[in-house]
């Protein structure tokens, strides 16, 4: 035990090991945070499901970029309300208001505008509700945006009737023809401008809704408070909307921006942490276990067993890994377990060869002779006496192997052969590269995934370097 | 005698490697049904050619179809598609070895041929050009800087370079390449985005050469930045361990000039383990080559591999896996010879 304590204090003495351990702690903490906050099937359910990301801005820069810009870019906005802001009777029906307000402060128009309704609930089969959408601008003018009518229920279903509960009703206002017509009359009524529907669509509905009109019919963003309202006209007082959302597409989004599909890179990058950790630790654990085990057996037992293991190891050790890895992933499809298996299969031999040579010298020492003399079994000698001799070296190799596995997996992912059920950093980079992120200058898509790969790899390199003085330097093997 | 025997043994091991890789590949592609697809595609291509020829001779469409059916049955037999995959193993190996794998689906040579062997022969020199330049630069850097910092062990310089090595080990070459393009090509616009020559290439040979230099710069810098760290670190640690040997101390105590001690007692002894690591590093550099080429759109084997994977071209992937193994095994054999020449102890 004192041996371990001594080794540890020697390890802890260098700054590089402290940094390594700190990095590792962060890596593990982020992984645990990710696993507990994101669902485990995040990849299939969200990341690779383009529908989930439709209302996110595409290729948006991270939000904090505004700190460095003199002309601020519009942030992505999602407003929501789930309780009616007001109710009043209307003839023998009711009107419920769902209002959300938004303060437009930047000198830009939204990229797109989407309205969403979920969980529409009503009780009267013969008179379903009608939803009208309006926006009131800072200048007090109101525009009618859209009308949603629900068909009467003809089936035998019993009330309450529930609509849009599985999937919300999504209304994309940009390019919508009804809105365009409404805007034509709005412009004529309020500003005495006659612009046809095609003219409105050409200018863009967002620009008219969010714009004030200049001299020669140019639109400049109108700063101030906008109120979006969904007005529910219903026959039963209990009818209602579960959730009303307004999405204003921005130019910057979140901490890490979005990719070309609008996927929030922050979530994808976060999910990369536990996967990198699993691959790194899984591969290195298995590799060292097999490599060291066979090395000890080969060295201690000797004879034919030794010959066989060594020839086998030699052959595998000479095979260039990447081409075969590509072929295998191509044939069997990228699966995490397959990648781990192949990395282990092709990498144990180098460790076996070195451990064997170390065992050979340990075998000749007197305490082994003594152990044999008192009748210890071969297994006992290997586990109790030989293994402790090579343990520090094997442990160092295990640490040193982790970054290799992380890098190999990301390389495979970059080739498009990664596990398609979960996002990894390599896959995010691959998708970015394939979509020309490098050539379009989408740095926020390229920089962070690579930095995280380097971060997680360097963590283990630092720990391995810190272990250098503990392990006999002459027995090191360099990659 | 010793030399010849050692080399023969090494050569034999490498041949065994090559054969086992081939066997392994063939077993996998056979068992997964890939070989059926490859052979069928080769056969269909041949059938198409025959059909074109026959249409000029046989006018009646029914008769043509009958003739084609007969030819097809013959071909199925000839290709062994009527037999299970394991019966075709020797044949398949022969096909891969001779690169007789038909033609690629999408990729073509500059002259327009899409035969796999033509494409590969055209691409190999480009890969070798990039990789050997990078390998030589890294080797020299390692050899010059490594021993220097090893002999100034523990200084600030030594620590800084060790840190650089650690980070460069953790740095994916391909990602660094993307950063280089982002910075030097997109932001500063001083290097091309990729490729080997400008389009259209210059007529003048000298201008063409300059153009090539301009294009090779960024990938080369990337490879050197990403890989030199580990090269330097390898030489450093080997020299360091040799410098601590007793015979070096003895040489110093004898009063030999420091320069002589370094050259003859340290560097000479360290040379062969350094070379061993060159051999071991080779696998990594091949892998790096595939990915770096893709990033810089360098028209070499790596880009070809990527395109083959992207267009799901089984025959091409198979051929490239074989070629990469072959190159690797050959390079290793050459290094083994060098190794034996350098270090007499290796001879049996």
PDB file of N, CA, C and O in Angstrom, chain B residues 1-10 340 347:
ATOM      1  N   UNK B   1      25.872 -14.316 -43.819  1.00  0.00           N
ATOM      2  CA  UNK B   1      24.739 -15.257 -43.760  1.00  0.00           C
ATOM      3  C   UNK B   1      23.637 -14.682 -42.898  1.00  0.00           C
ATOM      4  O   UNK B   1      22.472 -14.627 -43.279  1.00  0.00           O
ATOM      5  N   UNK B   2      24.056 -14.161 -41.732  1.00  0.00           N
ATOM      6  CA  UNK B   2      23.081 -13.674 -40.759  1.00  0.00           C
ATOM      7  C   UNK B   2      22.125 -12.659 -41.343  1.00  0.00           C
ATOM      8  O   UNK B   2      20.917 -12.737 -41.149  1.00  0.00           O
ATOM      9  N   UNK B   3      22.683 -11.732 -42.139  1.00  0.00           N
ATOM     10  CA  UNK B   3      21.871 -10.665 -42.703  1.00  0.00           C
ATOM     11  C   UNK B   3      20.770 -11.205 -43.599  1.00  0.00           C
ATOM     12  O   UNK B   3      19.603 -10.861 -43.458  1.00  0.00           O
ATOM     13  N   UNK B   4      21.200 -12.102 -44.510  1.00  0.00           N
ATOM     14  CA  UNK B   4      20.226 -12.650 -45.454  1.00  0.00           C
ATOM     15  C   UNK B   4      19.106 -13.382 -44.734  1.00  0.00           C
ATOM     16  O   UNK B   4      17.927 -13.192 -45.041  1.00  0.00           O
ATOM     17  N   UNK B   5      19.475 -14.152 -43.737  1.00  0.00           N
ATOM     18  CA  UNK B   5      18.480 -14.948 -43.030  1.00  0.00           C
ATOM     19  C   UNK B   5      17.488 -14.050 -42.295  1.00  0.00           C
ATOM     20  O   UNK B   5      16.274 -14.263 -42.331  1.00  0.00           O
ATOM     21  N   UNK B   6      18.026 -13.012 -41.631  1.00  0.00           N
ATOM     22  CA  UNK B   6      17.155 -12.093 -40.899  1.00  0.00           C
ATOM     23  C   UNK B   6      16.138 -11.453 -41.832  1.00  0.00           C
ATOM     24  O   UNK B   6      14.945 -11.406 -41.545  1.00  0.00           O
ATOM     25  N   UNK B   7      16.676 -10.949 -42.966  1.00  0.00           N
ATOM     26  CA  UNK B   7      15.790 -10.269 -43.902  1.00  0.00           C
ATOM     27  C   UNK B   7      14.738 -11.218 -44.450  1.00  0.00           C
ATOM     28  O   UNK B   7      13.576 -10.850 -44.602  1.00  0.00           O
ATOM     29  N   UNK B   8      15.171 -12.448 -44.730  1.00  0.00           N
ATOM     30  CA  UNK B   8      14.222 -13.433 -45.256  1.00  0.00           C
ATOM     31  C   UNK B   8      13.098 -13.659 -44.246  1.00  0.00           C
ATOM     32  O   UNK B   8      11.921 -13.718 -44.602  1.00  0.00           O
ATOM     33  N   UNK B   9      13.481 -13.738 -42.967  1.00  0.00           N
ATOM     34  CA  UNK B   9      12.485 -13.968 -41.927  1.00  0.00           C
ATOM     35  C   UNK B   9      11.503 -12.806 -41.829  1.00  0.00           C
ATOM     36  O   UNK B   9      10.290 -12.995 -41.743  1.00  0.00           O
ATOM     37  N   UNK B  10      12.085 -11.587 -41.866  1.00  0.00           N
ATOM     38  CA  UNK B  10      11.229 -10.389 -41.817  1.00  0.00           C
ATOM     39  C   UNK B  10      10.277 -10.376 -43.011  1.00  0.00           C
ATOM     40  O   UNK B  10       9.086 -10.097 -42.868  1.00  0.00           O
ATOM     41  N   UNK B 340      18.339  -3.290 -40.031  1.00  0.00           N
ATOM     42  CA  UNK B 340      19.361  -4.337 -39.919  1.00  0.00           C
ATOM     43  C   UNK B 340      20.728  -3.776 -40.261  1.00  0.00           C
ATOM     44  O   UNK B 340      21.736  -4.091 -39.624  1.00  0.00           O
ATOM     45  N   UNK B 347      20.941  -8.681 -36.295  1.00  0.00           N
ATOM     46  CA  UNK B 347      21.229  -9.885 -37.090  1.00  0.00           C
ATOM     47  C   UNK B 347      21.278 -11.103 -36.192  1.00  0.00           C
ATOM     48  O   UNK B 347      21.862 -11.077 -35.123  1.00  0.00           O
TER      49      UNK B 347
END
